Amino acid sequence: MSKFDIDTIAAISTPPGTGGVGIIKISGPGAFLIIKKVFMPSSNKKPWQHPRRMCHGFFCNPDSSTDRIDEVLCVCMPCPSSYTGEDVAEIQSHGGVFVLNQILDVLLTMDIRMAQPGEFSKRAFLNGRIDLTRAEAVIDIINASSKKALSAAQLNLNGGLRDEINRIIRDTTGIAAIFEAAIDFPEEMDEVDIDSIISRIESQIKAPLEKLFFLKKTSEVLRYGLKIVIAGRPNVGKSSLLNLFMGRDRAIVTDIPGTTRDIIAETINLEGLTLQLIDTAGIRDSNNKIELAGIELTYEMIDLSHLCILMMDVTEPPGDDERELFLRIKNKPYILLLNKIDLQSNYIDDYLKLFTKDRPVLFSTKTMAGFSELSSKIKMAFDSYDHDCEDNQALPNIRHLSLIEEAMDAGKAALCTLKNNTGIELASDDLKHVLISLGQITGTIISDDILDRIFSDFCIGK
Ligand SMILES: Nc1nc2c(ncn2[C@@H]2O[C@H](COP(=O)(O)OP(=O)(O)OP(=O)(O)O)[C@@H](O)[C@H]2O)c(=O)[nH]1
Ligand SMILES: [Mg+2]
């Protein structure tokens, strides 16, 4: 066992700032020994003798028995039935920043060190209390910004994703075992029914992985917000729209076409929904190198977005640029915005005729005409992603999704090998890759640096 595992660690578990109550968590083999030194019970009920019972008393500086730092509650949770699987003690003090830090300072003078971010959860994982998907669910619960995100994280905390992945691992192992037997005993190769194995890979590996991967965009939207790209010809008012949502002049607005050359991304909150707004360079034929690079980026952003707002200027007639952009966006969620309706225009009917089926929003960034219609269309787009996630659906995070994709690719490679009859040794290797990728999701196969990266996203004290 490394030194890391046997250190005793402590941290303030409540958020920084003042509050009614503050919690300091201690975990490790020395936890109760330290509590005996710093906690003076107010009755004969001692927390180390009454596990999981809250005891009243005083937190004292052991160097000076008269130095009572605060009136506190203390609870001791012995290993292995604690959050970390180690001896854990929690002290509930008053929630002031100063008092909490004084308590922590006293603890750090003893045989204890400050916990790193996520270290309590990391220990819970290393001690087998939780798998990696459940550890990650803890951070998702803390960060959840919507009801759906919270319930998906709670489901993962209850093992929703772990159970789903473990089921696929079990099925894959079953198929891989048939290959192993056939490789070890080639004389019995004829016994292997390749067609039935192909259909098992399709139904037990490919289909459930694809079902999880289908939730990629939903997972991104629920966790990080709806990514909306604002695209259109130069000068139609894209940056003005970003500024309108931001309530301040975030992007430069001028009447010179081609003002925005780069991507400007900002996160806003629209009636409780997190939106990532992306203002882009206007699309037009250009020979300017910088502008062309900006246009290229715009196309990339359109592909990565969850919703595209195609903005058009009603004071100019519709042209090839609009038609080409429309072709780019029409296979994903989009909103058409006819801007500058505060100005005199003869082209509004042309636009309405061109896009009859798409019900464009008549809009003005100057008068805010059409703003509530635009907002409700954005909310509908958000809801459509939300609805893709059934209530009891385990929702993978971005790390899981990239591993699911790897597993899917390996599964497809196995199918390809079997269908082309290129040997079961290759297919067997592909299935091993499926298992390696899936094992990294639950954490049965994981390297230290990936573990460190996952847990460093946690806050201190969790
Ligand atoms: N009258 C009127 N003018 C507008 C409206 N929206 C934008 N404008 C003006 O149109 C011009 C271009 O606006 P921008 O927001 O810079 O347009 P853009 O699409 O970001 O332009 P590029 O960055 O060049 O692609 C500015 O002079 C704005 O003040 C509107 O609704 N009504
Ligand atoms: Mg602009």
Coordinates of C-alpha atoms in Angstrom, one line a residue, residues 10-255:
A10 CA -9.0 16.7 5.8
A11 CA -10.8 19.5 4.0
I12 CA -13.7 21.9 4.4
S13 CA -16.6 20.2 2.6
T14 CA -19.0 23.1 2.5
P15 CA -18.6 25.8 -0.2
P16 CA -16.4 28.8 0.5
G17 CA -18.3 31.7 2.1
T18 CA -20.4 32.2 5.2
G19 CA -23.3 30.0 6.0
G20 CA -25.2 28.6 9.0
V21 CA -23.2 25.4 9.2
G22 CA -19.8 24.4 7.9
I23 CA -18.5 20.8 7.6
I24 CA -15.0 19.6 7.9
K25 CA -14.4 16.1 6.7
I26 CA -11.5 13.9 7.9
S27 CA -10.6 10.5 6.3
G28 CA -7.9 8.0 7.0
P29 CA -6.6 5.6 9.6
G30 CA -5.7 8.5 12.0
A31 CA -9.1 10.2 11.9
F32 CA -10.5 8.9 15.2
L33 CA -7.2 9.4 17.0
I34 CA -7.2 13.0 16.0
I35 CA -10.9 13.5 16.9
K36 CA -10.0 12.2 20.4
K37 CA -7.5 15.0 20.7
V38 CA -9.5 17.9 19.4
F39 CA -13.1 17.1 20.3
M40 CA -14.3 17.6 23.9
P41 CA -17.7 16.0 24.3
S42 CA -20.3 18.0 26.3
S43 CA -21.7 14.7 27.8
N44 CA -20.4 11.2 28.3
K45 CA -21.4 10.4 24.7
K46 CA -18.1 10.1 22.7
P47 CA -18.5 10.0 18.9
W48 CA -15.7 7.4 18.5
Q49 CA -17.7 5.1 20.9
H50 CA -21.0 5.8 19.2
P51 CA -20.5 5.4 15.4
R52 CA -22.7 7.3 13.1
R53 CA -24.3 9.2 16.0
M54 CA -24.0 13.0 16.1
C55 CA -22.4 14.1 19.4
H56 CA -22.4 17.6 20.8
G57 CA -19.2 19.2 22.1
F58 CA -16.4 21.6 21.6
F59 CA -13.6 21.8 19.1
C60 CA -10.4 22.6 21.0
N61 CA -6.8 23.3 20.2
P62 CA -5.0 20.3 21.9
D63 CA -2.0 22.5 22.6
S64 CA -4.1 24.7 24.9
S65 CA -7.0 22.9 26.6
T66 CA -8.7 26.3 27.4
D67 CA -8.7 27.2 23.8
R68 CA -12.2 26.3 22.6
I69 CA -12.5 27.2 19.0
D70 CA -16.2 26.5 18.4
E71 CA -19.2 24.7 19.7
V72 CA -19.6 21.8 17.2
L73 CA -21.3 18.5 16.4
C74 CA -19.1 15.5 15.6
V75 CA -19.8 12.2 14.0
C76 CA -17.5 9.2 13.4
M77 CA -18.1 6.7 10.6
P78 CA -15.7 3.7 10.9
C79 CA -14.3 1.8 7.9
P80 CA -15.4 0.1 5.8
S81 CA -19.0 1.4 5.8
S82 CA -18.1 5.1 5.2
Y83 CA -18.1 7.2 2.0
T84 CA -14.3 6.6 1.4
G85 CA -14.2 3.1 2.9
E86 CA -11.8 4.5 5.6
D87 CA -12.4 5.8 9.1
V88 CA -14.2 9.1 8.5
A89 CA -15.0 11.9 11.0
E90 CA -17.1 15.0 10.3
I91 CA -17.2 18.1 12.3
Q92 CA -20.1 20.5 11.9
S93 CA -19.1 23.9 13.1
H94 CA -20.6 27.4 12.6
G95 CA -20.3 28.3 9.0
G96 CA -18.0 31.3 9.1
V97 CA -14.9 31.3 6.9
F98 CA -12.6 32.3 9.8
V99 CA -13.8 29.6 12.2
L100 CA -13.7 26.9 9.6
N101 CA -10.2 27.8 8.7
Q102 CA -9.1 27.9 12.3
I103 CA -10.4 24.4 12.8
L104 CA -8.6 23.2 9.6
D105 CA -5.4 25.0 10.7
V106 CA -5.4 23.1 14.0
L107 CA -6.0 19.8 12.2
L108 CA -3.2 20.4 9.8
T109 CA -0.7 20.9 12.7
M110 CA -1.4 17.2 13.5
D111 CA -0.6 14.1 11.5
I112 CA -3.0 15.1 8.8
R113 CA -2.7 16.7 5.4
M114 CA -5.0 18.8 3.3
A115 CA -7.1 16.7 0.8
Q116 CA -6.6 17.3 -2.9
P117 CA -9.7 18.1 -5.0
G118 CA -11.8 15.0 -5.3
E119 CA -9.5 13.0 -3.0
F120 CA -12.4 11.7 -0.8
S121 CA -14.2 10.3 -3.9
K122 CA -11.0 9.0 -5.3
R123 CA -10.4 7.0 -2.1
A124 CA -14.0 5.8 -2.3
F125 CA -13.2 4.5 -5.8
L126 CA -9.8 3.0 -4.9
N127 CA -11.4 1.2 -1.9
G128 CA -14.1 -0.3 -4.1
R129 CA -16.9 1.7 -2.5
I130 CA -18.0 3.1 -5.9
D131 CA -17.1 2.5 -9.5
L132 CA -15.9 5.3 -11.7
T133 CA -19.3 6.1 -13.2
R134 CA -20.7 6.6 -9.7
A135 CA -17.8 8.7 -8.7
E136 CA -18.3 10.9 -11.7
A137 CA -22.0 11.0 -11.0
V138 CA -21.1 12.8 -7.7
I139 CA -19.5 15.6 -9.6
D140 CA -22.4 15.7 -12.0
I141 CA -24.9 16.0 -9.2
I142 CA -22.9 18.9 -7.8
N143 CA -22.7 20.6 -11.2
A144 CA -26.2 19.8 -12.4
S145 CA -27.9 22.8 -14.0
S146 CA -31.2 21.3 -14.9
K147 CA -33.8 18.9 -13.5
K148 CA -33.1 16.3 -16.2
A149 CA -29.3 16.6 -15.7
L150 CA -29.8 16.1 -12.0
S151 CA -32.0 13.0 -12.4
A152 CA -29.6 11.5 -15.0
A153 CA -26.7 12.0 -12.5
Q154 CA -28.7 10.5 -9.7
L155 CA -29.5 7.5 -11.8
N156 CA -25.8 7.1 -12.6
L157 CA -25.0 7.4 -8.9
N158 CA -27.4 4.5 -8.3
G159 CA -25.4 2.5 -10.8
G160 CA -27.6 3.1 -13.9
L161 CA -24.7 3.5 -16.4
R162 CA -22.5 1.0 -14.5
D163 CA -25.2 -1.8 -14.8
E164 CA -25.7 -1.0 -18.5
I165 CA -22.0 -1.1 -19.3
N166 CA -21.4 -4.2 -17.2
R167 CA -24.2 -6.0 -19.0
I168 CA -22.5 -5.3 -22.4
I169 CA -19.1 -6.4 -20.9
R170 CA -20.7 -9.7 -19.7
D171 CA -22.2 -10.3 -23.2
T172 CA -18.9 -9.4 -24.9
T173 CA -16.9 -11.7 -22.6
G174 CA -19.4 -14.5 -23.4
I175 CA -18.7 -14.1 -27.2
A176 CA -15.0 -13.6 -26.7
A177 CA -14.9 -16.9 -24.7
I178 CA -16.3 -18.8 -27.8
F179 CA -13.5 -17.3 -29.9
E180 CA -10.8 -18.2 -27.3
A181 CA -12.0 -21.8 -27.2
A182 CA -12.0 -22.0 -31.0
I183 CA -8.5 -20.6 -31.2
D184 CA -7.2 -23.0 -28.5
F185 CA -9.0 -26.0 -30.0
P186 CA -8.9 -25.4 -33.7
E187 CA -10.2 -28.9 -34.5
E188 CA -13.5 -27.8 -33.0
M189 CA -13.7 -24.7 -35.2
D190 CA -16.4 -26.2 -37.3
E191 CA -18.6 -26.0 -34.2
V192 CA -18.6 -22.2 -34.2
D193 CA -21.7 -20.8 -35.8
I194 CA -20.4 -17.5 -37.3
D195 CA -23.8 -16.3 -38.3
S196 CA -25.2 -16.6 -34.8
I197 CA -22.1 -14.9 -33.4
I198 CA -22.6 -12.0 -35.9
S199 CA -26.2 -11.6 -34.8
R200 CA -25.1 -11.7 -31.1
I201 CA -22.5 -9.0 -31.7
E202 CA -25.1 -6.9 -33.5
S203 CA -27.8 -7.2 -30.8
Q204 CA -25.7 -7.5 -27.6
I205 CA -22.8 -5.1 -28.4
K206 CA -23.5 -2.9 -31.4
A207 CA -27.1 -2.0 -30.7
P208 CA -26.9 -1.1 -27.0
L209 CA -23.7 0.9 -27.6
E210 CA -25.3 2.8 -30.4
K211 CA -28.3 3.5 -28.2
L212 CA -26.0 5.1 -25.6
F213 CA -24.0 6.9 -28.2
F214 CA -27.2 8.4 -29.7
L215 CA -27.4 10.4 -26.5
K216 CA -24.2 12.3 -27.3
K217 CA -25.8 15.6 -28.2
T218 CA -28.4 15.3 -25.4
S219 CA -25.6 14.7 -22.9
E220 CA -23.7 17.8 -24.2
V221 CA -26.9 19.9 -24.1
L222 CA -27.9 18.8 -20.6
R223 CA -24.4 19.1 -19.1
Y224 CA -23.0 22.2 -20.9
G225 CA -26.0 23.9 -22.5
L226 CA -27.4 24.3 -26.0
K227 CA -24.7 25.3 -28.4
I228 CA -26.3 27.8 -30.8
V229 CA -24.4 29.1 -33.8
I230 CA -25.5 32.4 -35.4
A231 CA -24.7 32.3 -39.1
G232 CA -25.5 34.4 -42.1
R233 CA -24.1 36.7 -44.7
P234 CA -21.9 39.7 -43.5
N235 CA -23.7 42.6 -42.0
V236 CA -27.0 40.9 -41.4
G237 CA -26.8 41.6 -37.6
K238 CA -25.3 38.5 -36.1
S239 CA -23.1 40.3 -33.6
S240 CA -26.0 42.6 -32.8
L241 CA -28.0 39.6 -31.9
L242 CA -25.2 38.2 -29.6
N243 CA -25.0 41.6 -27.9
L244 CA -28.8 41.7 -27.5
F245 CA -28.7 38.3 -25.6
M246 CA -25.8 39.4 -23.5
G247 CA -27.3 42.8 -22.6
R248 CA -24.0 44.5 -23.4
D249 CA -21.7 45.3 -26.3
R250 CA -19.7 42.0 -26.3
A251 CA -18.9 41.9 -30.1
I252 CA -17.9 44.7 -32.3
V253 CA -20.8 45.9 -34.5
T254 CA -20.2 48.1 -37.5
D255 CA -21.9 48.7 -40.8

